[in-house]
Tab-separated table of C-alpha atoms in Angstrom:
chain	number	residue	atom	x	y	z
A	123	MET	CA	36.208	30.241	9.355
A	124	SER	CA	39.593	31.715	10.135
A	125	SER	CA	42.565	31.398	7.834
A	126	PHE	CA	45.477	33.305	6.518
A	127	LEU	CA	48.345	32.998	4.059
A	128	ARG	CA	51.379	35.072	4.849
A	129	PRO	CA	55.157	35.037	4.886
A	130	ALA	CA	56.712	32.669	7.400
A	131	VAL	CA	60.004	33.508	9.098
A	132	PRO	CA	61.654	30.643	11.002
A	133	GLY	CA	61.386	31.254	14.718
A	134	GLN	CA	58.902	34.134	14.377
A	135	ASP	CA	55.313	34.002	15.650
A	136	PRO	CA	53.121	33.905	12.457
A	137	LEU	CA	50.350	35.752	14.345
A	138	GLY	CA	52.412	38.829	15.235
A	139	GLU	CA	54.827	40.260	17.757
A	140	PRO	CA	54.055	40.161	21.474
A	141	SER	CA	52.163	43.159	22.873
A	142	THR	CA	53.461	45.421	25.610
A	143	ASN	CA	51.753	43.434	28.352
A	144	GLY	CA	53.853	40.393	27.503
A	145	ASN	CA	51.024	38.354	25.915
A	146	SER	CA	50.541	37.693	22.242
A	147	ARG	CA	47.979	40.057	20.806
A	148	ASN	CA	46.323	37.055	19.149
A	149	SER	CA	46.628	34.556	22.001
A	150	ALA	CA	42.915	33.803	21.900
A	151	ILE	CA	43.064	33.028	18.199
A	152	LYS	CA	46.186	30.984	18.550
A	153	LYS	CA	44.486	28.543	20.865
A	154	SER	CA	42.381	27.342	17.986
A	155	LEU	CA	44.924	27.601	15.147
A	156	LYS	CA	47.957	25.583	14.260
A	157	TYR	CA	50.859	27.235	12.409
A	158	ARG	CA	51.756	25.114	9.339
A	159	PRO	CA	54.933	26.304	7.609
A	160	ILE	CA	54.876	25.378	3.926
A	161	SER	CA	58.232	27.007	3.208
A	162	SER	CA	60.440	29.694	4.754
A	163	HIS	CA	58.224	32.271	3.089
A	164	LEU	CA	54.745	30.800	3.367
A	165	ALA	CA	52.467	29.550	6.150
A	166	ILE	CA	48.802	28.605	6.471
A	167	THR	CA	46.499	27.850	9.435
A	168	PRO	CA	43.676	25.721	7.910
A	169	PRO	CA	44.233	21.978	8.303
A	170	VAL	CA	44.347	20.212	4.945
A	171	SER	CA	42.981	16.687	4.430
A	172	VAL	CA	43.902	14.625	1.355
A	173	VAL	CA	41.399	11.991	0.190
A	174	ILE	CA	42.736	9.102	-1.950
A	175	PRO	CA	40.282	6.448	-3.227
A	176	ALA	CA	42.187	3.261	-3.981
A	177	MET	CA	41.539	-0.299	-5.101
A	178	ASN	CA	44.507	-2.573	-5.645
A	179	GLU	CA	47.004	0.287	-5.876
A	180	ALA	CA	49.749	-1.096	-3.594
A	181	GLU	CA	52.423	-0.641	-6.293
A	182	ASN	CA	51.423	2.998	-6.949
A	183	LEU	CA	51.032	4.268	-3.392
A	184	PRO	CA	54.773	4.753	-2.713
A	185	TYR	CA	54.902	7.185	-5.647
A	186	VAL	CA	51.699	8.962	-4.608
A	187	PHE	CA	52.720	9.338	-0.963
A	188	LYS	CA	56.224	10.501	-1.912
A	189	THR	CA	54.837	13.623	-3.541
A	190	LEU	CA	52.456	14.627	-0.702
A	191	PRO	CA	53.620	17.693	1.186
A	192	GLU	CA	54.726	17.132	4.800
A	193	TRP	CA	52.564	19.962	6.060
A	194	ILE	CA	49.209	18.379	5.244
A	195	HIS	CA	46.985	17.586	8.240
A	196	GLU	CA	45.914	14.035	7.341
A	197	VAL	CA	45.654	11.482	4.588
A	198	VAL	CA	42.355	9.557	4.208
A	199	LEU	CA	42.665	6.421	2.144
A	200	VAL	CA	39.388	4.888	1.000
A	201	ASP	CA	39.996	1.228	0.282
A	202	GLY	CA	37.638	-0.255	-2.294
A	203	ASN	CA	37.976	-3.800	-1.010
A	204	SER	CA	41.481	-4.309	-2.369
A	205	THR	CA	42.801	-7.808	-2.785
A	206	ASP	CA	46.416	-6.762	-2.689
A	207	ASP	CA	48.434	-5.007	0.013
A	208	THR	CA	47.034	-1.482	-0.577
A	209	VAL	CA	46.121	-0.871	3.081
A	210	ALA	CA	49.316	-2.389	4.506
A	211	VAL	CA	51.469	-0.407	2.192
A	212	ALA	CA	49.640	2.790	3.049
A	213	ARG	CA	50.084	2.234	6.800
A	214	GLU	CA	53.715	1.369	6.306
A	215	LEU	CA	54.305	4.600	4.299
A	216	ARG	CA	52.287	6.766	6.683
A	217	PRO	CA	51.406	5.180	10.083
A	218	ASP	CA	48.887	7.926	10.832
A	219	VAL	CA	46.888	7.329	7.625
A	220	VAL	CA	43.110	7.176	8.121
A	221	VAL	CA	41.760	4.078	6.374
A	222	VAL	CA	38.091	3.990	5.387
A	223	LYS	CA	36.681	0.683	4.194
A	224	GLN	CA	34.392	1.335	1.293
A	225	THR	CA	31.039	-0.494	1.629
A	226	GLY	CA	29.620	0.470	-1.727
A	227	LYS	CA	31.081	0.622	-5.246
A	228	GLY	CA	32.345	3.297	-7.538
A	229	LYS	CA	34.593	6.359	-7.325
A	230	GLY	CA	31.775	8.618	-6.267
A	231	ASP	CA	30.815	6.349	-3.406
A	232	ALA	CA	34.476	6.179	-2.307
A	233	LEU	CA	34.899	9.972	-2.362
A	234	ILE	CA	31.728	10.560	-0.432
A	235	ALA	CA	32.948	8.108	2.263
A	236	GLY	CA	36.338	9.814	2.300
A	237	PHE	CA	34.935	13.304	2.605
A	238	ALA	CA	32.821	12.216	5.585
A	239	ALA	CA	35.940	11.006	7.397
A	240	CYS	CA	37.913	14.188	6.892
A	241	THR	CA	38.608	16.508	9.796
A	242	GLY	CA	40.411	19.263	7.861
A	243	ASP	CA	38.899	22.597	6.779
A	244	ILE	CA	40.334	22.064	3.285
A	245	ILE	CA	39.821	18.812	1.374
A	246	VAL	CA	41.988	17.747	-1.590
A	247	MET	CA	41.046	14.922	-3.972
A	248	VAL	CA	44.003	12.885	-5.384
A	249	ASP	CA	43.913	9.712	-7.517
A	250	ALA	CA	45.937	6.687	-6.339
A	251	ASP	CA	47.412	5.736	-9.728
A	252	GLY	CA	50.344	8.072	-9.636
A	253	SER	CA	48.988	10.398	-12.350
A	254	ALA	CA	48.836	13.409	-10.082
A	255	ASP	CA	51.776	15.360	-8.647
A	256	GLY	CA	51.198	16.020	-4.949
A	257	HIS	CA	53.506	19.000	-5.021
A	258	GLU	CA	50.808	20.884	-6.897
A	259	ILE	CA	48.649	20.866	-3.748
A	260	VAL	CA	50.231	24.112	-2.603
A	261	SER	CA	48.759	25.889	-5.669
A	262	TYR	CA	45.303	24.547	-4.852
A	263	VAL	CA	45.538	25.551	-1.202
A	264	SER	CA	46.908	28.972	-2.113
A	265	ALA	CA	43.916	29.634	-4.296
A	266	LEU	CA	41.518	28.618	-1.518
A	267	VAL	CA	43.058	30.717	1.230
A	268	SER	CA	43.194	33.578	-1.238
A	269	GLY	CA	39.405	33.607	-1.610
A	270	ALA	CA	38.251	30.732	-3.817
A	271	ASP	CA	35.691	28.197	-2.604
A	272	PHE	CA	36.640	25.455	-5.069
A	273	ALA	CA	40.073	24.955	-6.663
A	274	LYS	CA	39.545	22.986	-9.886
A	275	GLY	CA	42.432	21.230	-11.598
A	276	SER	CA	42.666	21.695	-15.363
A	277	ARG	CA	44.865	19.847	-17.801
A	278	PHE	CA	43.964	22.342	-20.566
A	279	ALA	CA	44.480	25.642	-18.823
A	280	ASN	CA	47.634	27.483	-19.718
A	281	GLY	CA	50.419	25.608	-17.884
A	282	GLY	CA	48.612	22.292	-17.597
A	283	GLY	CA	48.989	19.128	-19.636
A	284	THR	CA	48.280	15.433	-19.931
A	285	ASP	CA	50.288	12.352	-20.885
A	286	ASP	CA	47.347	10.016	-20.414
A	287	MET	CA	44.485	11.084	-22.737
A	288	THR	CA	43.837	9.640	-26.147
A	289	PRO	CA	42.568	11.921	-28.914
A	290	ILE	CA	39.057	10.403	-28.580
A	291	ARG	CA	38.992	11.101	-24.823
A	292	LYS	CA	40.248	14.675	-25.403
A	293	LEU	CA	37.472	15.231	-27.916
A	294	GLY	CA	34.825	13.776	-25.642
A	295	ASN	CA	36.051	15.872	-22.695
A	296	TRP	CA	35.977	19.014	-24.846
A	297	VAL	CA	32.440	18.343	-26.121
A	298	LEU	CA	31.080	17.621	-22.573
A	299	CYS	CA	32.922	20.638	-21.182
A	300	THR	CA	31.441	22.876	-23.876
A	301	VAL	CA	27.961	21.606	-23.109
A	302	VAL	CA	28.388	22.336	-19.357
A	303	ASN	CA	29.719	25.792	-20.018
A	304	LYS	CA	26.796	26.623	-22.313
A	305	LYS	CA	24.112	25.141	-20.131
A	306	PHE	CA	25.315	26.290	-16.757
A	307	GLY	CA	27.154	29.534	-17.411
A	308	ALA	CA	30.607	28.260	-16.466
A	309	ARG	CA	33.917	28.850	-18.282
A	310	TYR	CA	35.754	25.595	-17.581
A	311	THR	CA	38.658	24.472	-19.679
A	312	ASP	CA	38.454	20.874	-18.359
A	313	LEU	CA	35.574	18.831	-17.007
A	314	CYS	CA	36.418	15.172	-16.260
A	315	TYR	CA	39.476	15.577	-14.002
A	316	GLY	CA	39.703	14.289	-10.449
A	317	TYR	CA	42.372	16.533	-8.961
A	318	ASN	CA	40.409	19.211	-7.066
A	319	ALA	CA	40.313	20.942	-3.709
A	320	PHE	CA	37.707	22.831	-1.783
A	321	TRP	CA	36.665	24.195	1.611
A	322	ARG	CA	34.725	21.640	3.671
A	323	HIS	CA	31.652	23.888	3.825
A	324	CYS	CA	31.164	23.387	0.044
A	325	LEU	CA	29.896	19.841	0.698
A	326	ASP	CA	26.755	21.304	2.334
A	327	LYS	CA	25.960	23.167	-0.878
A	328	ILE	CA	26.632	20.556	-3.588
A	329	ASP	CA	24.920	17.552	-1.985
A	330	LEU	CA	26.706	14.718	-3.751
A	331	ASP	CA	24.508	11.739	-4.593
A	332	CYS	CA	26.172	9.666	-7.334
A	333	THR	CA	28.455	6.703	-7.002
A	334	GLY	CA	30.493	6.539	-10.233
A	335	PHE	CA	33.174	8.278	-12.159
A	336	GLU	CA	30.708	11.034	-13.076
A	337	VAL	CA	30.963	12.417	-9.519
A	338	GLU	CA	33.651	14.823	-10.732
A	339	THR	CA	31.309	16.317	-13.359
A	340	LEU	CA	28.477	16.543	-10.860
A	341	MET	CA	30.722	18.477	-8.473
A	342	ASN	CA	31.752	20.898	-11.216
A	343	ILE	CA	28.117	21.509	-12.163
A	344	ARG	CA	26.820	21.956	-8.645
A	345	VAL	CA	29.498	24.424	-7.561
A	346	VAL	CA	28.252	26.556	-10.502
A	347	LYS	CA	24.649	26.191	-9.425
A	348	ALA	CA	25.590	27.072	-5.832
A	349	GLY	CA	27.324	30.249	-6.983
A	350	LEU	CA	30.643	29.252	-5.445
A	351	ARG	CA	33.854	31.004	-6.451
A	352	VAL	CA	36.031	28.730	-8.560
A	353	GLN	CA	39.759	29.045	-9.333
A	354	GLU	CA	41.125	26.834	-12.104
A	355	ILE	CA	44.572	25.418	-11.323
A	356	PRO	CA	46.781	24.274	-14.214
A	357	SER	CA	47.731	20.654	-13.572
A	358	HIS	CA	49.822	18.058	-15.395
A	359	GLU	CA	48.388	14.510	-15.577
A	360	PHE	CA	50.935	11.765	-15.915
A	361	GLU	CA	50.319	8.223	-17.107
A	362	ARG	CA	49.260	5.583	-14.583
A	363	ILE	CA	52.453	4.010	-13.197
A	364	HIS	CA	51.252	0.468	-12.603
A	365	GLY	CA	48.174	-1.513	-13.407
A	366	MET	CA	45.226	-0.981	-15.718
A	367	SER	CA	42.616	1.839	-15.533
A	368	ASN	CA	38.984	0.968	-14.997
A	369	LEU	CA	38.031	3.926	-17.153
A	370	SER	CA	35.774	3.295	-20.185
A	371	ALA	CA	35.577	6.264	-22.511
A	372	VAL	CA	32.171	5.305	-23.959
A	373	ARG	CA	30.477	3.973	-20.821
A	374	ASP	CA	31.719	6.717	-18.526
A	375	GLY	CA	31.171	9.395	-21.154
A	376	LEU	CA	27.513	8.350	-21.404
A	377	ARG	CA	27.221	8.490	-17.630
A	378	VAL	CA	28.682	11.976	-17.566
A	379	LEU	CA	26.228	13.061	-20.306
A	380	LYS	CA	23.345	11.606	-18.240
A	381	VAL	CA	24.396	13.734	-15.238
A	382	ILE	CA	24.543	16.826	-17.426
A	383	LEU	CA	21.094	16.240	-18.889
A	384	LYS	CA	19.671	15.508	-15.451
A	385	GLU	CA	21.087	18.697	-13.933
A	386	ARG	CA	20.433	21.141	-16.743
A	387	GLY	CA	16.748	21.650	-15.990
A	388	LYS	CA	17.380	22.882	-12.534
A	389	ARG	CA	17.926	26.517	-11.578
A	390	HIS	CA	21.509	27.637	-11.287
A	391	THR	CA	23.582	30.721	-10.634
A	392	ALA	CA	26.157	31.604	-13.292
A	393	PHE	CA	29.607	32.726	-12.229
A	394	PRO	CA	32.975	33.322	-13.925
A	395	VAL	CA	35.815	30.889	-13.481
A	396	VAL	CA	38.759	32.935	-12.337
A	397	ALA	CA	41.778	33.136	-14.595
A	398	PRO	CA	44.091	30.158	-13.926
A	399	ARG	CA	47.417	30.358	-12.173
A	400	ARG	CA	50.513	29.126	-13.920
A	401	ILE	CA	52.545	26.371	-12.272
A	402	ILE	CA	56.236	26.428	-13.052
A	403	GLY	CA	58.211	23.218	-12.741
A	404	ARG	CA	57.385	19.828	-11.266
A	405	GLY	CA	58.266	18.268	-7.919
A	406	GLU	CA	59.131	14.653	-7.060
A	407	VAL	CA	46.391	8.150	1.125
A	408	SER	CA	37.449	2.091	8.873
């Protein structure tokens, strides 16, 4: 896999100056890479796909799409058989959106379908309720091109936060996170959070096979067991903008616990979670 993260100067070839024979010294590489300027000082070559599972989120999508960076390669919206204008709104906001019709049920099923439709080297998971700030994606991608395999969002790392968790949910998340850290040798600060990014090749090593909300926990456990390098990214979770959440603290908490108990008896490779990066400020998905 070829990728780089380096300063980008407007009008300058990101792969270097021309050689003395008049041809770019990296012309062979350039044929397979696309220069994606993130800012006047930063550029990447890997294409980035954003997967957004959505069901009846037509009112929230304008806010979600507004925060997505212009430099991403594609947006894959997985529609969970919405009865509102979710798909129409997505296509109006972004005509090139890839729409995947979900045939099964559950967030895990939706994400698996979305991952299969991605063509980018890097995949980012974003919820459709407006709780995530798309401008944070640059921090996730930066961690990946700098050497991480899996960039894991954390609301409880230094610099993160949440406006949406009740004390009971915070306690439950902490207890489950502590169990996973002890049983699998991780050092997570957050467990049940759906804002993550990873290199596409990780999918071959974590073999996702659950359909519900617990898919996020399963991913976190299996990247540990696969010995993948994880970078925690401080992230701020906002309240859902419109509509009601389908989350049930007790029901989904028990499903998460069931996944942990099922996975704990299998062999795993312990690895340290890299110290999180601090995010300063906040920016304004067939």
